[in-house]
mmCIF file of C-alpha atoms in Angstrom:
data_model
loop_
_atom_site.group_PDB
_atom_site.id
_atom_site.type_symbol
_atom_site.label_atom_id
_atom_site.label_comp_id
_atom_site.label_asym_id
_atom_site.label_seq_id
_atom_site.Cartn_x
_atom_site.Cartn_y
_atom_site.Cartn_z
ATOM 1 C CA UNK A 1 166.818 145.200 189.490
ATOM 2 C CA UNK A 2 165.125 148.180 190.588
ATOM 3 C CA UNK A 3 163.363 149.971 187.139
ATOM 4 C CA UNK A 4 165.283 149.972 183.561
ATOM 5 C CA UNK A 5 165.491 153.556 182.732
ATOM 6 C CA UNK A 6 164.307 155.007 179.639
ATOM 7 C CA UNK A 7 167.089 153.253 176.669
ATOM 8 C CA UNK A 8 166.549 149.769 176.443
ATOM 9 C CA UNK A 9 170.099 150.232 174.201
ATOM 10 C CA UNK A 10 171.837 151.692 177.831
ATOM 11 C CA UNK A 11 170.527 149.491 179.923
ATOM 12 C CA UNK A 12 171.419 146.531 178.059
ATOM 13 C CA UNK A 13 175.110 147.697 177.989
ATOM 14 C CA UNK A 14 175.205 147.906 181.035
ATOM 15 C CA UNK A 15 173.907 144.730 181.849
ATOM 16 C CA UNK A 16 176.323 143.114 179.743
ATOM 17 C CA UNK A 17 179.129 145.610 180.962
ATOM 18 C CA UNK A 18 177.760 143.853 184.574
ATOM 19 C CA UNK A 19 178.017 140.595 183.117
ATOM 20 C CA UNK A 20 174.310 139.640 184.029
ATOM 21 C CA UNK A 21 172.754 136.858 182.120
ATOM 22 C CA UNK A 22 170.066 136.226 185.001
ATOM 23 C CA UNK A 23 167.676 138.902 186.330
ATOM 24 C CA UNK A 24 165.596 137.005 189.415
ATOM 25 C CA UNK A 25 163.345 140.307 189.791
ATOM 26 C CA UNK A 26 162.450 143.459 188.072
ATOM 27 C CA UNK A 27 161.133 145.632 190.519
ATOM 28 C CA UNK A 28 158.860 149.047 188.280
ATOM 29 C CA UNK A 29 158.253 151.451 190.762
ATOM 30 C CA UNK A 30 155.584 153.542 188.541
ATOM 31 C CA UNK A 31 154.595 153.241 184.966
ATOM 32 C CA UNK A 32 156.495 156.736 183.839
ATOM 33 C CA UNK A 33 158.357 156.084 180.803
ATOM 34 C CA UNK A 34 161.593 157.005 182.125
ATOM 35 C CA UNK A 35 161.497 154.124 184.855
ATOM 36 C CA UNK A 36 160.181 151.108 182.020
ATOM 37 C CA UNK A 37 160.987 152.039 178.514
ATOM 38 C CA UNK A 38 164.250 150.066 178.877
ATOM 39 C CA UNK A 39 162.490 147.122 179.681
ATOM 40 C CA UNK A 40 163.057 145.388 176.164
ATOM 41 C CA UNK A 41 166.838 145.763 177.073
ATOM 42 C CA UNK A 42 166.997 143.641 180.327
ATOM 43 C CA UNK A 43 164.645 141.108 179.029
ATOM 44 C CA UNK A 44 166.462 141.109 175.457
ATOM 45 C CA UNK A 45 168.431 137.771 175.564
ATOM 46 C CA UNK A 46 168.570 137.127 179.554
ATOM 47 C CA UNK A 47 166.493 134.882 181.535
ATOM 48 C CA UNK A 48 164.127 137.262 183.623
ATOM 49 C CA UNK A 49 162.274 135.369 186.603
ATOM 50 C CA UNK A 50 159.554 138.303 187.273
ATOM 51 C CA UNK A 51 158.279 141.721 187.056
ATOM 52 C CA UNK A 52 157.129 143.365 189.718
ATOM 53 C CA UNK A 53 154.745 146.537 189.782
ATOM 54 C CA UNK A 54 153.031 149.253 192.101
ATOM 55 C CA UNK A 55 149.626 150.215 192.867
ATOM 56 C CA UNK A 56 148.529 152.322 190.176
ATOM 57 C CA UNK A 57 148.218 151.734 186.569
ATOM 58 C CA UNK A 58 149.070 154.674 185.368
ATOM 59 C CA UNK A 59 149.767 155.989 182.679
ATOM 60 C CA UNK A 60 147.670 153.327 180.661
ATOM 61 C CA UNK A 61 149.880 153.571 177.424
ATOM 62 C CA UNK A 62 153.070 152.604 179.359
ATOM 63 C CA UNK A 63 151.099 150.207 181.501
ATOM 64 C CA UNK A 64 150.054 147.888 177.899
ATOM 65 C CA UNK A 65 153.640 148.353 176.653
ATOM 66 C CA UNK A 66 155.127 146.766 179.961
ATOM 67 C CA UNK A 67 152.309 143.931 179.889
ATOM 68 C CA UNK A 68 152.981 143.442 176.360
ATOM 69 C CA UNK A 69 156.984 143.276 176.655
ATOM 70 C CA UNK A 70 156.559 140.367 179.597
ATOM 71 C CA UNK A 71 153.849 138.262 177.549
ATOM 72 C CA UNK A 72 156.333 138.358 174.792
ATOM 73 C CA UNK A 73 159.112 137.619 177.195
ATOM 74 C CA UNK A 74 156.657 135.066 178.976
ATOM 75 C CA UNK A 75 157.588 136.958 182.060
ATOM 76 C CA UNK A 76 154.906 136.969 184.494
ATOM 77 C CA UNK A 77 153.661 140.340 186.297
ATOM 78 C CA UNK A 78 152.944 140.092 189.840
ATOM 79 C CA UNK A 79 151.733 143.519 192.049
ATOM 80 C CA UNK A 80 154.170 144.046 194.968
ATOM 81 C CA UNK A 81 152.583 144.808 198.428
ATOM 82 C CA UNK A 82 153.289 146.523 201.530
ATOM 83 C CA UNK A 83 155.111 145.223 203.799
ATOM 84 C CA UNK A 84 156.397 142.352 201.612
ATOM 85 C CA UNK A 85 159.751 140.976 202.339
ATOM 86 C CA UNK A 86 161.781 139.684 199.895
ATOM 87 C CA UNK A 87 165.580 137.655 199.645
ATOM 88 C CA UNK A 88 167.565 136.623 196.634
ATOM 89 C CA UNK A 89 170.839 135.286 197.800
ATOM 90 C CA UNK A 90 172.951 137.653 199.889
ATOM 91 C CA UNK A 91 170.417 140.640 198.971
ATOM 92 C CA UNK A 92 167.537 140.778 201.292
ATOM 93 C CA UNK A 93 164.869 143.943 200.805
ATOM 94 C CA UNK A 94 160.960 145.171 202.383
ATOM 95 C CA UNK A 95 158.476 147.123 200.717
ATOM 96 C CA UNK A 96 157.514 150.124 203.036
ATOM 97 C CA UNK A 97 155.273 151.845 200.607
ATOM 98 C CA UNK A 98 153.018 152.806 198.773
ATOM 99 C CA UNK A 99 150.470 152.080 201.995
ATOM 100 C CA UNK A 100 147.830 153.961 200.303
ATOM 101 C CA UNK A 101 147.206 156.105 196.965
ATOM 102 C CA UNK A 102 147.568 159.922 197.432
ATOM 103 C CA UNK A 103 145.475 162.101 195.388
ATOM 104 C CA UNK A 104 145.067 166.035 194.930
ATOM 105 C CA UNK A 105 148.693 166.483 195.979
ATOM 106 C CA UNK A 106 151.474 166.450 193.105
ATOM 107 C CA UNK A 107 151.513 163.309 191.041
ATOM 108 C CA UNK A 108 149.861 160.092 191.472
ATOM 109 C CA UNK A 109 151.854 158.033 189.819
ATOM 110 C CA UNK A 110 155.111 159.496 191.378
ATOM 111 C CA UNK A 111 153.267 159.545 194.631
ATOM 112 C CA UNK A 112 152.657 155.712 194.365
ATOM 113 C CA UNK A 113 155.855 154.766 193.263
ATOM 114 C CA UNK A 114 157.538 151.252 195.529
ATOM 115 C CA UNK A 115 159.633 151.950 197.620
ATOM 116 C CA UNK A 116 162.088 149.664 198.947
ATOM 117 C CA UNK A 117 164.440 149.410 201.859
ATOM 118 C CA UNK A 118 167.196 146.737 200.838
ATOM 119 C CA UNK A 119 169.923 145.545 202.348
ATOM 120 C CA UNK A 120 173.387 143.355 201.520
ATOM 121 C CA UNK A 121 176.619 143.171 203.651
ATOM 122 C CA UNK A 122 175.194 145.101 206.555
ATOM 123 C CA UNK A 123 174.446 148.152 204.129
ATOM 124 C CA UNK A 124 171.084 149.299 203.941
ATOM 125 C CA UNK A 125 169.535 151.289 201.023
ATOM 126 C CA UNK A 126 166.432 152.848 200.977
ATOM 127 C CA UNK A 127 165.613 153.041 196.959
ATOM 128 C CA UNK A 128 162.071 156.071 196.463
ATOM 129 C CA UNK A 129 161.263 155.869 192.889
ATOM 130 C CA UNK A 130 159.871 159.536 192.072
ATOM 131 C CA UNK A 131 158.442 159.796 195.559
ATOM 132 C CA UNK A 132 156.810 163.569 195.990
ATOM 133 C CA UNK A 133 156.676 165.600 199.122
ATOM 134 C CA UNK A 134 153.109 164.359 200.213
ATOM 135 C CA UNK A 135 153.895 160.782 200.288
ATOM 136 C CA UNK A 136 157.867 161.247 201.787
ATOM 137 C CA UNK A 137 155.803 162.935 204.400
ATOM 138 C CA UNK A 138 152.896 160.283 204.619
ATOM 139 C CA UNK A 139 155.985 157.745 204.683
ATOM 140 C CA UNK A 140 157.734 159.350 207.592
ATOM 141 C CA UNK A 141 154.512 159.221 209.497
ATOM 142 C CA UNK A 142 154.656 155.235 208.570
ATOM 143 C CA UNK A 143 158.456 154.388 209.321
ATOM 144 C CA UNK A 144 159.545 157.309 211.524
ATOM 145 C CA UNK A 145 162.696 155.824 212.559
ATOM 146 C CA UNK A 146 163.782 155.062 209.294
ATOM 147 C CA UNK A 147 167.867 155.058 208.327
ATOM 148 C CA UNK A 148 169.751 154.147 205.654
ATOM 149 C CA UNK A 149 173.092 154.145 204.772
ATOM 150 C CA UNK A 150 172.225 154.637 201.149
ATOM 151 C CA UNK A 151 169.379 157.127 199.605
ATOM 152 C CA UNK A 152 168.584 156.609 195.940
ATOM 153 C CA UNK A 153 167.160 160.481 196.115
ATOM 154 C CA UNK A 154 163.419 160.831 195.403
ATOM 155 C CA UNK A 155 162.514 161.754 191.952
ATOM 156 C CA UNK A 156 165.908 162.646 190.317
ATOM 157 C CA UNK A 157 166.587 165.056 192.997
ATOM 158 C CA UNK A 158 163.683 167.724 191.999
ATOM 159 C CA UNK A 159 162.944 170.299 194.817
ATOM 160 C CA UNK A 160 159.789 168.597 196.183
ATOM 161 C CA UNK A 161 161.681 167.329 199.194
ATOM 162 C CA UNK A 162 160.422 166.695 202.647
ATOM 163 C CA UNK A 163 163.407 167.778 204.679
ATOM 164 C CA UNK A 164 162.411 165.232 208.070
ATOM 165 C CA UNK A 165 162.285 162.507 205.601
ATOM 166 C CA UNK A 166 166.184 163.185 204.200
ATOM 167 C CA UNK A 167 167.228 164.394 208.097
ATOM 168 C CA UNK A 168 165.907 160.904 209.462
ATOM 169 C CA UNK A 169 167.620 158.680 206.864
ATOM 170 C CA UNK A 170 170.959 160.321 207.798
ATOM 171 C CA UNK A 171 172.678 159.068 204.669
ATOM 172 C CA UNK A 172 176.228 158.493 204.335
ATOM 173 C CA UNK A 173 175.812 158.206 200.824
ATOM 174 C CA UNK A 174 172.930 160.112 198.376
ATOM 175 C CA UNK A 175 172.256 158.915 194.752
ATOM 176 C CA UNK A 176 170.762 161.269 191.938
ATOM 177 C CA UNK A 177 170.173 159.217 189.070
ATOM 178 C CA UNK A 178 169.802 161.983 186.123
ATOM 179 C CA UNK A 179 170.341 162.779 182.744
ATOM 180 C CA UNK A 180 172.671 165.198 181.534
ATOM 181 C CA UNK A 181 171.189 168.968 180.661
ATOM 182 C CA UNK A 182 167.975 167.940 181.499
ATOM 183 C CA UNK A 183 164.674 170.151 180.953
ATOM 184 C CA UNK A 184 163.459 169.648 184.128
ATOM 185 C CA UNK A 185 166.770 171.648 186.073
ATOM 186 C CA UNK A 186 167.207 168.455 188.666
ATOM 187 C CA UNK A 187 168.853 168.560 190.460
ATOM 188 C CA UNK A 188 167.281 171.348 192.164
ATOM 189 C CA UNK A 189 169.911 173.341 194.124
ATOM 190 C CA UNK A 190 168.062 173.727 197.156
ATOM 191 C CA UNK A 191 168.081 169.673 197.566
ATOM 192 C CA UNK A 192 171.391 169.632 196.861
ATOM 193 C CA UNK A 193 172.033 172.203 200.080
ATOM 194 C CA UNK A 194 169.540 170.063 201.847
ATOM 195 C CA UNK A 195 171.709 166.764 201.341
ATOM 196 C CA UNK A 196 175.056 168.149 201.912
ATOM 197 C CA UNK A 197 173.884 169.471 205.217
ATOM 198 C CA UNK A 198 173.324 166.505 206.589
ATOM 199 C CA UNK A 199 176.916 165.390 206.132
ATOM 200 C CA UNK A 200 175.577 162.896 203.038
ATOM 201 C CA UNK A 201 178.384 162.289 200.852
ATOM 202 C CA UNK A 202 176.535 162.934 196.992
ATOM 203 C CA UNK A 203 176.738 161.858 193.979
ATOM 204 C CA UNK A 204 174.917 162.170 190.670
ATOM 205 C CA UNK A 205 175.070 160.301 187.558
ATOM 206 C CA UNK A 206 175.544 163.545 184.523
ATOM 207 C CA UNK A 207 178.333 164.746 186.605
ATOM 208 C CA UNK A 208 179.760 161.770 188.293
ATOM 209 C CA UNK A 209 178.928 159.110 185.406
ATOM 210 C CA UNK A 210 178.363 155.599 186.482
ATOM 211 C CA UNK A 211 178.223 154.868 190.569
ATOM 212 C CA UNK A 212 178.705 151.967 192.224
ATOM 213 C CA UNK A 213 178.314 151.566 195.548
ATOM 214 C CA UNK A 214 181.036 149.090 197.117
ATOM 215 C CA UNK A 215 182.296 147.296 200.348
ATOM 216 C CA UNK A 216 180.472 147.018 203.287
ATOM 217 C CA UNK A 217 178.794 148.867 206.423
ATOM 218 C CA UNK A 218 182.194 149.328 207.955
ATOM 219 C CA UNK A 219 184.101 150.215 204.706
ATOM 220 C CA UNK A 220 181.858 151.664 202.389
ATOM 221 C CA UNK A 221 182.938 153.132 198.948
ATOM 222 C CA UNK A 222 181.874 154.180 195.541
ATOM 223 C CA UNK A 223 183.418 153.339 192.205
ATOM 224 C CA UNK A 224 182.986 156.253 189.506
ATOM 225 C CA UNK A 225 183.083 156.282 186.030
ATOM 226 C CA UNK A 226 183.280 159.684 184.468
ATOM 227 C CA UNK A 227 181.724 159.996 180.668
ATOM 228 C CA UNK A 228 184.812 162.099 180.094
ATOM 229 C CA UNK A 229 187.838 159.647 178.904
ATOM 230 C CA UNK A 230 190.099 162.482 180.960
ATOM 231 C CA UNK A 231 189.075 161.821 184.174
ATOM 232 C CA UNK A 232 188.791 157.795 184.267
ATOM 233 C CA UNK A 233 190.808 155.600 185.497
ATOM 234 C CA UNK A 234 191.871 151.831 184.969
ATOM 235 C CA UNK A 235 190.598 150.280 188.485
ATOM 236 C CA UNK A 236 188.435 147.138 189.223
ATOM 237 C CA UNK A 237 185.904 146.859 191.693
ATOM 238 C CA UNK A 238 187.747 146.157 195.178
ATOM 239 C CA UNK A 239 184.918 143.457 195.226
ATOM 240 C CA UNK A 240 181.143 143.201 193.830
ATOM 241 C CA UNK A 241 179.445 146.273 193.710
ATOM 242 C CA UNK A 242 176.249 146.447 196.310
ATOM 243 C CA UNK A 243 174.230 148.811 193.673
ATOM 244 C CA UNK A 244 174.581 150.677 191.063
ATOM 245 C CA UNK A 245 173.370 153.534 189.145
ATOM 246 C CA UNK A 246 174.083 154.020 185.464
ATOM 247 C CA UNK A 247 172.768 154.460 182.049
ATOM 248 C CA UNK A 248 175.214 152.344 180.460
ATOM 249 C CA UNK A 249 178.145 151.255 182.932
ATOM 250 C CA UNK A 250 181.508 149.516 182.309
ATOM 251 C CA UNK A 251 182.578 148.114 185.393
ATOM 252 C CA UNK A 252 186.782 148.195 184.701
ATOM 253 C CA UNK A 253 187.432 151.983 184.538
ATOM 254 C CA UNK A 254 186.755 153.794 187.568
ATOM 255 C CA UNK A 255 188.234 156.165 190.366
ATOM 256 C CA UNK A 256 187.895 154.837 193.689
ATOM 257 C CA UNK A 257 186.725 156.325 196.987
ATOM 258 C CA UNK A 258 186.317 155.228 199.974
ATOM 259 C CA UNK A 259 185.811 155.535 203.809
ATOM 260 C CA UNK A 260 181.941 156.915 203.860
#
């Protein structure tokens, strides 16, 4: 599992929406409270084998909350590092960054955040945490033939983009994980022009609802779940979804896509 969110109350939902009793790896890619408050959900009555955390320990406040969730837990913390490579069952994944800490350019933490290039039935996913545009750029430099099928967008969509990063990865498919009305404006238009021009099929979770990502590299798909009762529809998975994103997901009702 790849951060919680910021509703330990959603995430759990979801979770048991999921059916998941067993959670081999939590994977924080920063400290921001958005991407850890939901921690107490995932750990509350499941069997967690490990957290896993970044570079910098940052912000301190959400750094002691974390530590003191997993001692309570008795979950151990372990620091991921670069170029680790990782496989639980059919799921196999490397971390490609953060290779160094980036300061004087946007945020640190952001700028830090793990990022992960997984893969599971030949479909790869390349998952950026709140990546900024100095380190997309400072990872491009590192993996410059990097391509997924798969983008989890960097940092909720916000217009600090690095274009070559998002032209490289030539996804099929691009993920916004964001909240409804949000202060911030993310998605910021101009990424959205930026995605859709490279053919990336794109969906985001306060106008699509809950995604999941299903079938594999030849047949990809994505399962939706609009918040509005209107526009769902009684469908189940056509098989076990490969991710998803959600902040409280019910895996029967759904509108089907596929072909991506």
């Amino acid at each position: 599992m790849v951060d919680t969110g910021p509703d330990p109350r959603a995430v759990d939902r979801c979770l048991r929406d999921l059916g998941v009793r067993r959670v081999p790896l939590i994977l924080l890619t920063h400290f921001h409270a958005d991407h850890v408050e939901g921690l107490p959900g995932v750990l509350r009555g499941r069997h967690v084998g490990e957290i896993e955390v970044g570079l910098v320990p940052e912000p301190r406040g959400e750094v002691r909350r974390v530590e003191r969730w997993a001692r309570a837990a008795g979950v151990p913390v372990t620091r991921a590092a670069i170029g680790e490579q990782r496989r639980i069952g059919d799921l196999s994944w490397r971390v490609l960054w953060p290779a160094r800490v980036i300061r004087g350019e946007g945020s640190v933490p952001n700028n830090a955040s793990l990022v992960v290039l997984a893969e599971r039935a030949g479909v790869r996913m390349l998952l950026t945490g709140d990546l900024e545009t100095a380190a997309q750029r400072a990872l491009l430099q590192q993996e410059p033939t990097l391509r997924a099928d798969v983008l989890k967008v960097p940092h909720h969509g916000s217009a600090f983009q690095d274009p070559r990063l998002t032209w490289t990865v030539q996804p099929r498919l691009a993920l916004i994980p964001v909240g409804r009305d949000n202060p911030y404006g993310h998605p910021a238009p101009s990424t959205l022009v930026l995605l859709r021009a490279t053919g990336a099929r794109v969906l985001r979770t306060d106008t699509d609802g809950e995604i999941a990502v299903v079938g594999s590299a030849g047949r990809l798909g994505v399962v939706t779940r609009s918040t509005s009762k209107r526009r769902a529809r009684r469908r189940r998975f056509p098989g076990p979804p490969i991710t998803v994103a959600a902040e409280g997901c019910r895996t029967v009702p759904g509108t089907w896509n596929a072909g991506f």
